JSON list of C-alpha atoms in Angstrom, two decimals:
[
{"chain": "C", "resi": 559, "resn": "MET", "atom": "CA", "xyz": [-18.87, 24.39, -8.73]},
{"chain": "C", "resi": 560, "resn": "ALA", "atom": "CA", "xyz": [-15.88, 22.30, -7.72]},
{"chain": "C", "resi": 561, "resn": "HIS", "atom": "CA", "xyz": [-12.78, 22.72, -9.83]},
{"chain": "C", "resi": 562, "resn": "SER", "atom": "CA", "xyz": [-9.90, 20.36, -10.32]},
{"chain": "C", "resi": 563, "resn": "SER", "atom": "CA", "xyz": [-6.22, 20.96, -10.86]},
{"chain": "C", "resi": 564, "resn": "LEU", "atom": "CA", "xyz": [-3.34, 18.66, -11.63]},
{"chain": "C", "resi": 565, "resn": "GLU", "atom": "CA", "xyz": [0.02, 19.69, -10.24]},
{"chain": "C", "resi": 566, "resn": "HIS", "atom": "CA", "xyz": [3.29, 18.10, -11.30]},
{"chain": "C", "resi": 567, "resn": "ASP", "atom": "CA", "xyz": [6.61, 18.41, -9.54]},
{"chain": "C", "resi": 568, "resn": "VAL", "atom": "CA", "xyz": [9.47, 17.53, -11.86]},
{"chain": "C", "resi": 569, "resn": "LEU", "atom": "CA", "xyz": [12.64, 16.80, -9.89]},
{"chain": "C", "resi": 570, "resn": "LEU", "atom": "CA", "xyz": [15.39, 18.05, -12.16]},
{"chain": "C", "resi": 571, "resn": "ASP", "atom": "CA", "xyz": [19.07, 18.75, -11.48]},
{"chain": "C", "resi": 572, "resn": "ASP", "atom": "CA", "xyz": [18.60, 22.24, -10.10]},
{"chain": "C", "resi": 573, "resn": "VAL", "atom": "CA", "xyz": [15.33, 22.99, -8.33]},
{"chain": "C", "resi": 574, "resn": "PRO", "atom": "CA", "xyz": [11.84, 21.51, -8.44]},
{"chain": "C", "resi": 575, "resn": "ILE", "atom": "CA", "xyz": [9.43, 23.15, -10.85]},
{"chain": "C", "resi": 576, "resn": "SER", "atom": "CA", "xyz": [5.81, 23.38, -9.75]},
{"chain": "C", "resi": 577, "resn": "VAL", "atom": "CA", "xyz": [3.03, 23.82, -12.27]},
{"chain": "C", "resi": 578, "resn": "GLY", "atom": "CA", "xyz": [-0.53, 24.62, -11.21]},
{"chain": "C", "resi": 579, "resn": "HIS", "atom": "CA", "xyz": [-2.14, 25.86, -8.04]},
{"chain": "C", "resi": 580, "resn": "ALA", "atom": "CA", "xyz": [-4.17, 24.36, -5.23]},
{"chain": "C", "resi": 581, "resn": "VAL", "atom": "CA", "xyz": [-7.95, 24.56, -5.60]},
{"chain": "C", "resi": 582, "resn": "GLU", "atom": "CA", "xyz": [-10.87, 22.60, -4.21]},
{"chain": "C", "resi": 583, "resn": "LYS", "atom": "CA", "xyz": [-9.56, 19.39, -5.74]},
{"chain": "C", "resi": 584, "resn": "ALA", "atom": "CA", "xyz": [-5.80, 19.33, -6.20]},
{"chain": "C", "resi": 585, "resn": "GLU", "atom": "CA", "xyz": [-3.42, 16.59, -7.26]},
{"chain": "C", "resi": 586, "resn": "PHE", "atom": "CA", "xyz": [0.34, 16.46, -7.06]},
{"chain": "C", "resi": 587, "resn": "THR", "atom": "CA", "xyz": [2.48, 13.86, -8.81]},
{"chain": "C", "resi": 588, "resn": "VAL", "atom": "CA", "xyz": [6.25, 13.55, -8.51]},
{"chain": "C", "resi": 589, "resn": "LEU", "atom": "CA", "xyz": [8.06, 12.84, -11.76]},
{"chain": "C", "resi": 590, "resn": "THR", "atom": "CA", "xyz": [11.72, 11.82, -11.65]},
{"chain": "C", "resi": 591, "resn": "GLU", "atom": "CA", "xyz": [14.27, 11.79, -14.44]},
{"chain": "C", "resi": 592, "resn": "LYS", "atom": "CA", "xyz": [14.74, 8.04, -14.14]},
{"chain": "C", "resi": 593, "resn": "GLY", "atom": "CA", "xyz": [12.06, 5.39, -13.89]},
{"chain": "C", "resi": 594, "resn": "ARG", "atom": "CA", "xyz": [11.77, 2.88, -11.05]},
{"chain": "C", "resi": 595, "resn": "LEU", "atom": "CA", "xyz": [13.90, 0.19, -12.68]},
{"chain": "C", "resi": 596, "resn": "GLU", "atom": "CA", "xyz": [16.65, 2.66, -13.59]},
{"chain": "C", "resi": 597, "resn": "CYS", "atom": "CA", "xyz": [17.01, 4.32, -10.19]},
{"chain": "C", "resi": 598, "resn": "THR", "atom": "CA", "xyz": [20.01, 3.57, -7.99]},
{"chain": "C", "resi": 599, "resn": "ILE", "atom": "CA", "xyz": [20.06, 4.15, -4.23]},
{"chain": "C", "resi": 600, "resn": "ASP", "atom": "CA", "xyz": [21.94, 7.40, -4.85]},
{"chain": "C", "resi": 601, "resn": "ASP", "atom": "CA", "xyz": [19.19, 8.50, -7.23]},
{"chain": "C", "resi": 602, "resn": "LEU", "atom": "CA", "xyz": [16.50, 7.78, -4.64]},
{"chain": "C", "resi": 603, "resn": "VAL", "atom": "CA", "xyz": [18.39, 9.77, -1.99]},
{"chain": "C", "resi": 604, "resn": "LYS", "atom": "CA", "xyz": [18.90, 12.68, -4.40]},
{"chain": "C", "resi": 605, "resn": "TYR", "atom": "CA", "xyz": [15.27, 12.78, -5.50]},
{"chain": "C", "resi": 606, "resn": "GLY", "atom": "CA", "xyz": [14.10, 12.41, -1.92]},
{"chain": "C", "resi": 607, "resn": "ALA", "atom": "CA", "xyz": [16.21, 15.35, -0.73]},
{"chain": "C", "resi": 608, "resn": "ARG", "atom": "CA", "xyz": [14.87, 17.57, -3.51]},
{"chain": "C", "resi": 609, "resn": "PHE", "atom": "CA", "xyz": [11.29, 16.69, -2.71]},
{"chain": "C", "resi": 610, "resn": "VAL", "atom": "CA", "xyz": [11.76, 17.29, 1.02]},
{"chain": "C", "resi": 611, "resn": "SER", "atom": "CA", "xyz": [13.27, 20.71, 0.29]},
{"chain": "C", "resi": 612, "resn": "PHE", "atom": "CA", "xyz": [10.39, 21.64, -1.99]},
{"chain": "C", "resi": 613, "resn": "PHE", "atom": "CA", "xyz": [7.79, 20.31, 0.44]},
{"chain": "C", "resi": 614, "resn": "ASN", "atom": "CA", "xyz": [9.21, 22.32, 3.33]},
{"chain": "C", "resi": 615, "resn": "GLU", "atom": "CA", "xyz": [9.12, 25.50, 1.23]},
{"chain": "C", "resi": 616, "resn": "CYS", "atom": "CA", "xyz": [5.53, 24.99, 0.06]},
{"chain": "C", "resi": 617, "resn": "THR", "atom": "CA", "xyz": [3.66, 23.57, 3.03]},
{"chain": "C", "resi": 618, "resn": "ASP", "atom": "CA", "xyz": [0.67, 25.86, 2.47]},
{"chain": "C", "resi": 619, "resn": "THR", "atom": "CA", "xyz": [0.25, 24.48, -1.05]},
{"chain": "C", "resi": 620, "resn": "PHE", "atom": "CA", "xyz": [0.58, 20.88, 0.09]},
{"chain": "C", "resi": 621, "resn": "ALA", "atom": "CA", "xyz": [-1.96, 21.51, 2.84]},
{"chain": "C", "resi": 622, "resn": "GLY", "atom": "CA", "xyz": [-4.60, 21.96, 0.13]},
{"chain": "C", "resi": 623, "resn": "LEU", "atom": "CA", "xyz": [-3.91, 18.76, -1.78]},
{"chain": "C", "resi": 624, "resn": "THR", "atom": "CA", "xyz": [-6.53, 16.03, -2.07]},
{"chain": "C", "resi": 625, "resn": "ARG", "atom": "CA", "xyz": [-4.37, 13.56, -4.04]},
{"chain": "C", "resi": 626, "resn": "LEU", "atom": "CA", "xyz": [-0.63, 12.95, -3.74]},
{"chain": "C", "resi": 627, "resn": "TYR", "atom": "CA", "xyz": [1.47, 10.40, -5.62]},
{"chain": "C", "resi": 628, "resn": "LEU", "atom": "CA", "xyz": [5.17, 9.92, -4.81]},
{"chain": "C", "resi": 629, "resn": "ALA", "atom": "CA", "xyz": [7.64, 7.70, -6.67]},
{"chain": "C", "resi": 630, "resn": "ASN", "atom": "CA", "xyz": [11.35, 6.89, -6.49]},
{"chain": "C", "resi": 631, "resn": "LEU", "atom": "CA", "xyz": [12.14, 8.71, -3.25]},
{"chain": "C", "resi": 632, "resn": "ARG", "atom": "CA", "xyz": [14.24, 7.82, -0.21]},
{"chain": "C", "resi": 633, "resn": "PHE", "atom": "CA", "xyz": [13.65, 9.88, 2.91]},
{"chain": "C", "resi": 634, "resn": "THR", "atom": "CA", "xyz": [16.61, 10.29, 5.25]},
{"chain": "C", "resi": 635, "resn": "GLU", "atom": "CA", "xyz": [14.51, 11.98, 7.94]},
{"chain": "C", "resi": 636, "resn": "SER", "atom": "CA", "xyz": [12.70, 9.24, 9.82]},
{"chain": "C", "resi": 637, "resn": "ASP", "atom": "CA", "xyz": [9.61, 11.34, 10.59]},
{"chain": "C", "resi": 638, "resn": "PHE", "atom": "CA", "xyz": [9.18, 13.00, 7.20]},
{"chain": "C", "resi": 639, "resn": "VAL", "atom": "CA", "xyz": [6.51, 10.62, 5.89]},
{"chain": "C", "resi": 640, "resn": "SER", "atom": "CA", "xyz": [4.48, 11.31, 9.02]},
{"chain": "C", "resi": 641, "resn": "SER", "atom": "CA", "xyz": [4.95, 15.04, 8.35]},
{"chain": "C", "resi": 642, "resn": "ILE", "atom": "CA", "xyz": [3.26, 14.58, 4.98]},
{"chain": "C", "resi": 643, "resn": "LEU", "atom": "CA", "xyz": [0.17, 13.20, 6.69]},
{"chain": "C", "resi": 644, "resn": "VAL", "atom": "CA", "xyz": [0.13, 15.99, 9.27]},
{"chain": "C", "resi": 645, "resn": "THR", "atom": "CA", "xyz": [0.50, 18.73, 6.65]},
{"chain": "C", "resi": 646, "resn": "CYS", "atom": "CA", "xyz": [-1.80, 17.30, 3.98]},
{"chain": "C", "resi": 647, "resn": "LYS", "atom": "CA", "xyz": [-4.95, 17.12, 6.06]},
{"chain": "C", "resi": 648, "resn": "ARG", "atom": "CA", "xyz": [-7.31, 17.12, 3.04]},
{"chain": "C", "resi": 649, "resn": "LEU", "atom": "CA", "xyz": [-5.81, 14.07, 1.31]},
{"chain": "C", "resi": 650, "resn": "LYS", "atom": "CA", "xyz": [-8.27, 11.56, -0.11]},
{"chain": "C", "resi": 651, "resn": "TYR", "atom": "CA", "xyz": [-5.67, 9.54, -2.02]},
{"chain": "C", "resi": 652, "resn": "LEU", "atom": "CA", "xyz": [-2.02, 8.84, -1.18]},
{"chain": "C", "resi": 653, "resn": "GLY", "atom": "CA", "xyz": [0.24, 6.69, -3.34]},
{"chain": "C", "resi": 654, "resn": "PHE", "atom": "CA", "xyz": [3.83, 5.51, -2.93]},
{"chain": "C", "resi": 655, "resn": "LEU", "atom": "CA", "xyz": [5.89, 3.68, -5.55]},
{"chain": "C", "resi": 656, "resn": "ASN", "atom": "CA", "xyz": [9.49, 2.60, -4.89]},
{"chain": "C", "resi": 657, "resn": "CYS", "atom": "CA", "xyz": [9.89, 4.75, -1.78]},
{"chain": "C", "resi": 658, "resn": "ASP", "atom": "CA", "xyz": [11.58, 4.05, 1.52]},
{"chain": "C", "resi": 659, "resn": "ILE", "atom": "CA", "xyz": [12.88, 5.49, 4.78]},
{"chain": "C", "resi": 660, "resn": "GLU", "atom": "CA", "xyz": [16.63, 5.25, 5.28]},
{"chain": "C", "resi": 661, "resn": "SER", "atom": "CA", "xyz": [16.36, 4.39, 8.98]},
{"chain": "C", "resi": 662, "resn": "TRP", "atom": "CA", "xyz": [13.99, 1.46, 8.27]},
{"chain": "C", "resi": 663, "resn": "ILE", "atom": "CA", "xyz": [11.32, 2.30, 10.84]},
{"chain": "C", "resi": 664, "resn": "ALA", "atom": "CA", "xyz": [7.59, 1.68, 11.07]},
{"chain": "C", "resi": 665, "resn": "PHE", "atom": "CA", "xyz": [5.32, 3.87, 8.95]},
{"chain": "C", "resi": 666, "resn": "GLN", "atom": "CA", "xyz": [2.40, 4.75, 11.21]},
{"chain": "C", "resi": 667, "resn": "ILE", "atom": "CA", "xyz": [-0.66, 6.24, 9.52]},
{"chain": "C", "resi": 668, "resn": "GLU", "atom": "CA", "xyz": [-3.29, 8.37, 11.19]},
{"chain": "C", "resi": 669, "resn": "HIS", "atom": "CA", "xyz": [-5.44, 10.52, 8.93]},
{"chain": "C", "resi": 670, "resn": "ALA", "atom": "CA", "xyz": [-9.03, 11.70, 9.20]},
{"chain": "C", "resi": 671, "resn": "GLU", "atom": "CA", "xyz": [-9.85, 12.06, 5.48]},
{"chain": "C", "resi": 672, "resn": "LEU", "atom": "CA", "xyz": [-7.76, 9.47, 3.62]},
{"chain": "C", "resi": 673, "resn": "SER", "atom": "CA", "xyz": [-9.95, 7.03, 1.70]},
{"chain": "C", "resi": 674, "resn": "GLU", "atom": "CA", "xyz": [-7.51, 5.44, -0.78]},
{"chain": "C", "resi": 675, "resn": "LEU", "atom": "CA", "xyz": [-3.94, 4.28, -0.13]},
{"chain": "C", "resi": 676, "resn": "SER", "atom": "CA", "xyz": [-1.48, 2.58, -2.49]},
{"chain": "C", "resi": 677, "resn": "ILE", "atom": "CA", "xyz": [1.94, 1.31, -1.39]},
{"chain": "C", "resi": 678, "resn": "VAL", "atom": "CA", "xyz": [3.84, -0.56, -4.13]},
{"chain": "C", "resi": 679, "resn": "ASN", "atom": "CA", "xyz": [7.45, -1.77, -4.14]},
{"chain": "C", "resi": 680, "resn": "CYS", "atom": "CA", "xyz": [8.32, 0.20, -1.02]},
{"chain": "C", "resi": 681, "resn": "ARG", "atom": "CA", "xyz": [10.76, -0.60, 1.76]},
{"chain": "C", "resi": 682, "resn": "PHE", "atom": "CA", "xyz": [9.10, 0.36, 5.02]},
{"chain": "C", "resi": 683, "resn": "ASP", "atom": "CA", "xyz": [9.77, -1.79, 8.08]},
{"chain": "C", "resi": 684, "resn": "VAL", "atom": "CA", "xyz": [6.08, -2.21, 8.77]},
{"chain": "C", "resi": 685, "resn": "VAL", "atom": "CA", "xyz": [3.02, -0.16, 7.81]},
{"chain": "C", "resi": 686, "resn": "LYS", "atom": "CA", "xyz": [0.59, 0.44, 10.68]},
{"chain": "C", "resi": 687, "resn": "LEU", "atom": "CA", "xyz": [-2.85, 1.78, 9.85]},
{"chain": "C", "resi": 688, "resn": "ASP", "atom": "CA", "xyz": [-3.49, 3.03, 13.36]},
{"chain": "C", "resi": 689, "resn": "TRP", "atom": "CA", "xyz": [-6.45, 5.34, 12.71]},
{"chain": "C", "resi": 690, "resn": "VAL", "atom": "CA", "xyz": [-7.81, 5.84, 9.21]},
{"chain": "C", "resi": 691, "resn": "PRO", "atom": "CA", "xyz": [-11.59, 6.02, 9.71]},
{"chain": "C", "resi": 692, "resn": "LYS", "atom": "CA", "xyz": [-12.50, 6.79, 6.07]},
{"chain": "C", "resi": 693, "resn": "LEU", "atom": "CA", "xyz": [-10.15, 4.34, 4.35]},
{"chain": "C", "resi": 694, "resn": "THR", "atom": "CA", "xyz": [-12.12, 2.18, 1.90]},
{"chain": "C", "resi": 695, "resn": "TRP", "atom": "CA", "xyz": [-9.49, 1.02, -0.64]},
{"chain": "C", "resi": 696, "resn": "LEU", "atom": "CA", "xyz": [-5.96, -0.27, -0.04]},
{"chain": "C", "resi": 697, "resn": "VAL", "atom": "CA", "xyz": [-3.31, -1.67, -2.39]},
{"chain": "C", "resi": 698, "resn": "PHE", "atom": "CA", "xyz": [-0.19, -3.11, -0.75]},
{"chain": "C", "resi": 699, "resn": "GLU", "atom": "CA", "xyz": [2.22, -4.82, -3.14]},
{"chain": "C", "resi": 700, "resn": "CYS", "atom": "CA", "xyz": [5.74, -6.25, -2.96]},
{"chain": "C", "resi": 701, "resn": "TRP", "atom": "CA", "xyz": [6.88, -5.48, 0.55]},
{"chain": "C", "resi": 702, "resn": "MET", "atom": "CA", "xyz": [10.52, -5.76, 1.55]},
{"chain": "C", "resi": 703, "resn": "SER", "atom": "CA", "xyz": [10.00, -6.05, 5.28]},
{"chain": "C", "resi": 704, "resn": "PHE", "atom": "CA", "xyz": [11.67, -8.75, 7.36]},
{"chain": "C", "resi": 705, "resn": "LYS", "atom": "CA", "xyz": [8.71, -8.69, 9.73]},
{"chain": "C", "resi": 706, "resn": "GLU", "atom": "CA", "xyz": [5.59, -10.73, 9.12]},
{"chain": "C", "resi": 707, "resn": "PRO", "atom": "CA", "xyz": [3.06, -9.50, 8.49]},
{"chain": "C", "resi": 708, "resn": "PRO", "atom": "CA", "xyz": [4.40, -6.15, 7.26]},
{"chain": "C", "resi": 709, "resn": "LEU", "atom": "CA", "xyz": [0.97, -4.53, 7.45]},
{"chain": "C", "resi": 710, "resn": "SER", "atom": "CA", "xyz": [-1.21, -4.10, 10.52]},
{"chain": "C", "resi": 711, "resn": "PHE", "atom": "CA", "xyz": [-4.73, -2.77, 10.90]},
{"chain": "C", "resi": 712, "resn": "GLY", "atom": "CA", "xyz": [-5.95, -0.54, 13.67]},
{"chain": "C", "resi": 713, "resn": "TYR", "atom": "CA", "xyz": [-9.13, 1.50, 13.27]},
{"chain": "C", "resi": 714, "resn": "VAL", "atom": "CA", "xyz": [-10.19, 1.05, 9.62]},
{"chain": "C", "resi": 715, "resn": "PRO", "atom": "CA", "xyz": [-13.95, 0.44, 9.93]},
{"chain": "C", "resi": 716, "resn": "LEU", "atom": "CA", "xyz": [-14.80, 1.24, 6.30]},
{"chain": "C", "resi": 717, "resn": "LEU", "atom": "CA", "xyz": [-12.05, -0.76, 4.58]},
{"chain": "C", "resi": 718, "resn": "ASP", "atom": "CA", "xyz": [-13.89, -2.60, 1.82]},
{"chain": "C", "resi": 719, "resn": "VAL", "atom": "CA", "xyz": [-11.38, -3.37, -0.94]},
{"chain": "C", "resi": 720, "resn": "LEU", "atom": "CA", "xyz": [-7.96, -4.85, -0.19]},
{"chain": "C", "resi": 721, "resn": "CYS", "atom": "CA", "xyz": [-5.31, -5.96, -2.69]},
{"chain": "C", "resi": 722, "resn": "VAL", "atom": "CA", "xyz": [-2.18, -7.59, -1.25]},
{"chain": "C", "resi": 723, "resn": "SER", "atom": "CA", "xyz": [0.53, -9.03, -3.48]},
{"chain": "C", "resi": 724, "resn": "ASN", "atom": "CA", "xyz": [4.10, -10.13, -2.92]},
{"chain": "C", "resi": 725, "resn": "VAL", "atom": "CA", "xyz": [7.11, -11.96, -4.29]},
{"chain": "C", "resi": 726, "resn": "ALA", "atom": "CA", "xyz": [7.50, -14.63, -1.61]},
{"chain": "C", "resi": 727, "resn": "LEU", "atom": "CA", "xyz": [11.14, -15.48, -0.94]},
{"chain": "C", "resi": 728, "resn": "GLY", "atom": "CA", "xyz": [12.55, -18.35, 1.07]},
{"chain": "C", "resi": 729, "resn": "TRP", "atom": "CA", "xyz": [12.88, -16.37, 4.29]},
{"chain": "C", "resi": 730, "resn": "HIS", "atom": "CA", "xyz": [9.32, -15.02, 4.17]},
{"chain": "C", "resi": 731, "resn": "GLU", "atom": "CA", "xyz": [7.05, -16.67, 6.69]},
{"chain": "C", "resi": 732, "resn": "MET", "atom": "CA", "xyz": [3.54, -17.64, 5.67]},
{"chain": "C", "resi": 733, "resn": "ILE", "atom": "CA", "xyz": [0.74, -15.35, 6.82]},
{"chain": "C", "resi": 734, "resn": "GLU", "atom": "CA", "xyz": [-2.50, -16.47, 8.47]},
{"chain": "C", "resi": 735, "resn": "LEU", "atom": "CA", "xyz": [-5.31, -14.48, 6.90]},
{"chain": "C", "resi": 736, "resn": "SER", "atom": "CA", "xyz": [-7.45, -14.79, 10.03]},
{"chain": "C", "resi": 737, "resn": "THR", "atom": "CA", "xyz": [-4.77, -12.98, 12.04]},
{"chain": "C", "resi": 738, "resn": "PHE", "atom": "CA", "xyz": [-3.99, -10.55, 9.25]},
{"chain": "C", "resi": 739, "resn": "LEU", "atom": "CA", "xyz": [-7.59, -9.47, 8.58]},
{"chain": "C", "resi": 740, "resn": "HIS", "atom": "CA", "xyz": [-9.31, -9.86, 11.93]},
{"chain": "C", "resi": 741, "resn": "GLU", "atom": "CA", "xyz": [-9.58, -6.09, 12.54]},
{"chain": "C", "resi": 742, "resn": "THR", "atom": "CA", "xyz": [-11.18, -5.41, 9.15]},
{"chain": "C", "resi": 743, "resn": "SER", "atom": "CA", "xyz": [-14.51, -5.82, 7.36]},
{"chain": "C", "resi": 744, "resn": "VAL", "atom": "CA", "xyz": [-13.09, -6.42, 3.88]},
{"chain": "C", "resi": 745, "resn": "ARG", "atom": "CA", "xyz": [-15.61, -7.51, 1.25]},
{"chain": "C", "resi": 746, "resn": "ASP", "atom": "CA", "xyz": [-13.40, -7.54, -1.87]},
{"chain": "C", "resi": 747, "resn": "LEU", "atom": "CA", "xyz": [-10.05, -9.31, -1.38]},
{"chain": "C", "resi": 748, "resn": "THR", "atom": "CA", "xyz": [-7.29, -9.82, -3.96]},
{"chain": "C", "resi": 749, "resn": "LEU", "atom": "CA", "xyz": [-4.20, -11.88, -3.12]},
{"chain": "C", "resi": 750, "resn": "GLY", "atom": "CA", "xyz": [-1.31, -11.90, -5.59]},
{"chain": "C", "resi": 751, "resn": "PHE", "atom": "CA", "xyz": [1.49, -14.47, -5.81]},
{"chain": "C", "resi": 752, "resn": "LYS", "atom": "CA", "xyz": [4.47, -13.55, -7.95]},
{"chain": "C", "resi": 753, "resn": "TYR", "atom": "CA", "xyz": [6.86, -16.41, -7.38]},
{"chain": "C", "resi": 754, "resn": "GLU", "atom": "CA", "xyz": [6.93, -20.12, -6.63]},
{"chain": "C", "resi": 755, "resn": "LYS", "atom": "CA", "xyz": [6.06, -19.80, -2.96]},
{"chain": "C", "resi": 756, "resn": "ILE", "atom": "CA", "xyz": [2.52, -19.34, -1.65]},
{"chain": "C", "resi": 757, "resn": "TRP", "atom": "CA", "xyz": [2.69, -16.91, 1.27]},
{"chain": "C", "resi": 758, "resn": "VAL", "atom": "CA", "xyz": [-0.81, -17.62, 2.66]},
{"chain": "C", "resi": 759, "resn": "GLN", "atom": "CA", "xyz": [-1.01, -20.22, 5.41]},
{"chain": "C", "resi": 760, "resn": "PRO", "atom": "CA", "xyz": [-3.96, -22.65, 4.97]},
{"chain": "C", "resi": 761, "resn": "GLU", "atom": "CA", "xyz": [-6.15, -22.74, 8.07]},
{"chain": "C", "resi": 762, "resn": "CYS", "atom": "CA", "xyz": [-8.64, -25.12, 9.61]},
{"chain": "C", "resi": 763, "resn": "LEU", "atom": "CA", "xyz": [-12.24, -24.00, 9.66]},
{"chain": "C", "resi": 764, "resn": "THR", "atom": "CA", "xyz": [-13.05, -22.51, 13.07]},
{"chain": "C", "resi": 765, "resn": "ARG", "atom": "CA", "xyz": [-15.56, -20.03, 14.42]},
{"chain": "C", "resi": 766, "resn": "TRP", "atom": "CA", "xyz": [-12.74, -17.51, 14.62]},
{"chain": "C", "resi": 767, "resn": "LEU", "atom": "CA", "xyz": [-11.89, -17.94, 10.95]},
{"chain": "C", "resi": 768, "resn": "ALA", "atom": "CA", "xyz": [-15.56, -17.77, 9.94]},
{"chain": "C", "resi": 769, "resn": "SER", "atom": "CA", "xyz": [-16.03, -14.56, 11.93]},
{"chain": "C", "resi": 770, "resn": "VAL", "atom": "CA", "xyz": [-13.15, -12.94, 10.02]},
{"chain": "C", "resi": 771, "resn": "PHE", "atom": "CA", "xyz": [-14.35, -14.09, 6.59]},
{"chain": "C", "resi": 772, "resn": "HIS", "atom": "CA", "xyz": [-18.10, -13.66, 7.04]},
{"chain": "C", "resi": 773, "resn": "GLN", "atom": "CA", "xyz": [-18.24, -10.35, 5.12]},
{"chain": "C", "resi": 774, "resn": "LEU", "atom": "CA", "xyz": [-16.20, -11.50, 2.13]},
{"chain": "C", "resi": 775, "resn": "ARG", "atom": "CA", "xyz": [-18.11, -11.22, -1.14]},
{"chain": "C", "resi": 776, "resn": "ILE", "atom": "CA", "xyz": [-15.33, -11.32, -3.76]},
{"chain": "C", "resi": 777, "resn": "VAL", "atom": "CA", "xyz": [-11.99, -13.16, -3.63]},
{"chain": "C", "resi": 778, "resn": "ASN", "atom": "CA", "xyz": [-9.43, -13.03, -6.43]},
{"chain": "C", "resi": 779, "resn": "LEU", "atom": "CA", "xyz": [-6.27, -15.17, -6.27]},
{"chain": "C", "resi": 780, "resn": "VAL", "atom": "CA", "xyz": [-3.81, -13.90, -8.89]},
{"chain": "C", "resi": 781, "resn": "ASP", "atom": "CA", "xyz": [-0.74, -15.56, -10.44]},
{"chain": "C", "resi": 782, "resn": "ILE", "atom": "CA", "xyz": [-0.76, -18.82, -8.50]},
{"chain": "C", "resi": 783, "resn": "PRO", "atom": "CA", "xyz": [2.32, -20.82, -9.60]},
{"chain": "C", "resi": 784, "resn": "GLU", "atom": "CA", "xyz": [1.50, -23.53, -12.13]},
{"chain": "C", "resi": 785, "resn": "GLY", "atom": "CA", "xyz": [1.43, -27.02, -10.68]},
{"chain": "C", "resi": 786, "resn": "TYR", "atom": "CA", "xyz": [0.73, -25.87, -7.14]},
{"chain": "C", "resi": 787, "resn": "ASP", "atom": "CA", "xyz": [-1.82, -27.93, -5.20]},
{"chain": "C", "resi": 788, "resn": "LEU", "atom": "CA", "xyz": [-4.93, -25.76, -5.15]},
{"chain": "C", "resi": 789, "resn": "THR", "atom": "CA", "xyz": [-6.59, -27.57, -2.26]},
{"chain": "C", "resi": 790, "resn": "TRP", "atom": "CA", "xyz": [-5.10, -24.96, 0.08]},
{"chain": "C", "resi": 791, "resn": "THR", "atom": "CA", "xyz": [-7.68, -22.50, -1.25]},
{"chain": "C", "resi": 792, "resn": "MET", "atom": "CA", "xyz": [-10.60, -24.54, 0.07]},
{"chain": "C", "resi": 793, "resn": "PHE", "atom": "CA", "xyz": [-10.42, -23.02, 3.55]},
{"chain": "C", "resi": 794, "resn": "ILE", "atom": "CA", "xyz": [-11.42, -19.66, 2.05]},
{"chain": "C", "resi": 795, "resn": "LEU", "atom": "CA", "xyz": [-14.51, -21.14, 0.40]},
{"chain": "C", "resi": 796, "resn": "GLU", "atom": "CA", "xyz": [-15.48, -23.00, 3.56]},
{"chain": "C", "resi": 797, "resn": "ALA", "atom": "CA", "xyz": [-15.07, -20.01, 5.85]},
{"chain": "C", "resi": 798, "resn": "ALA", "atom": "CA", "xyz": [-16.81, -17.39, 3.68]},
{"chain": "C", "resi": 799, "resn": "PRO", "atom": "CA", "xyz": [-20.52, -18.30, 3.53]},
{"chain": "C", "resi": 800, "resn": "SER", "atom": "CA", "xyz": [-21.50, -15.05, 1.80]},
{"chain": "C", "resi": 801, "resn": "LEU", "atom": "CA", "xyz": [-18.94, -15.36, -0.98]},
{"chain": "C", "resi": 802, "resn": "GLU", "atom": "CA", "xyz": [-20.45, -14.41, -4.35]},
{"chain": "C", "resi": 803, "resn": "GLU", "atom": "CA", "xyz": [-17.43, -14.40, -6.68]},
{"chain": "C", "resi": 804, "resn": "PHE", "atom": "CA", "xyz": [-14.24, -16.48, -6.54]},
{"chain": "C", "resi": 805, "resn": "TYR", "atom": "CA", "xyz": [-11.50, -16.16, -9.15]},
{"chain": "C", "resi": 806, "resn": "MET", "atom": "CA", "xyz": [-8.14, -17.87, -9.61]},
{"chain": "C", "resi": 807, "resn": "THR", "atom": "CA", "xyz": [-5.48, -17.33, -12.26]},
{"chain": "C", "resi": 808, "resn": "VAL", "atom": "CA", "xyz": [-2.51, -19.66, -12.66]},
{"chain": "C", "resi": 809, "resn": "CYS", "atom": "CA", "xyz": [0.80, -18.41, -14.02]},
{"chain": "C", "resi": 810, "resn": "SER", "atom": "CA", "xyz": [3.80, -20.29, -15.38]},
{"chain": "C", "resi": 811, "resn": "TYR", "atom": "CA", "xyz": [7.15, -18.74, -14.40]}
]
């Protein structure tokens, strides 16, 4: 019989405290003294250093994890995030909230077992899903990258559910979904808009666009600014012949 265990690492002033032990299904969640909105850069650096120290001392334990959730951490070592993936070979789920790398480099992901990935309010230069053959579910919200798009897909043949949301600022360029999604077979797509600018570039119906959208079954457009001309959404309907569900919510800011 498979057992489950929940491990918590509380990053306090002295040393991390680990509760639990790795079993067939093991989770690890980082808890910090301050929440995301309270953390300063110094806090992120401090929490990140403590976690790195603990991780390096307990690599055998981390190697057995199947779920890992990290929040409010800044990593000063540019290759540390990659080290997590190398060490935690059994991971099925990996989540980041309010994390970044001090040197502002690309976060390249290669992992044989990872099936769920969540990256929310993080400051990575660009996230590259180079080889994630079992990935089926991806949440990518509120990127801070100056590059567009900040997410690229390599070998992700099973990616089925994708949720992408951002606060579009004036310097953000619009993204063509056909270019963004052309290496995927996404069936359930959610696009979130959290400000007055729509970051999706409307496209003309072409064979190329239709080939990218042909597997879409569900599309959800969330928090479209009130008063925005919704005709831009028509290209999605026209290019997705197998679409079964289409949702839009309008928000007043």
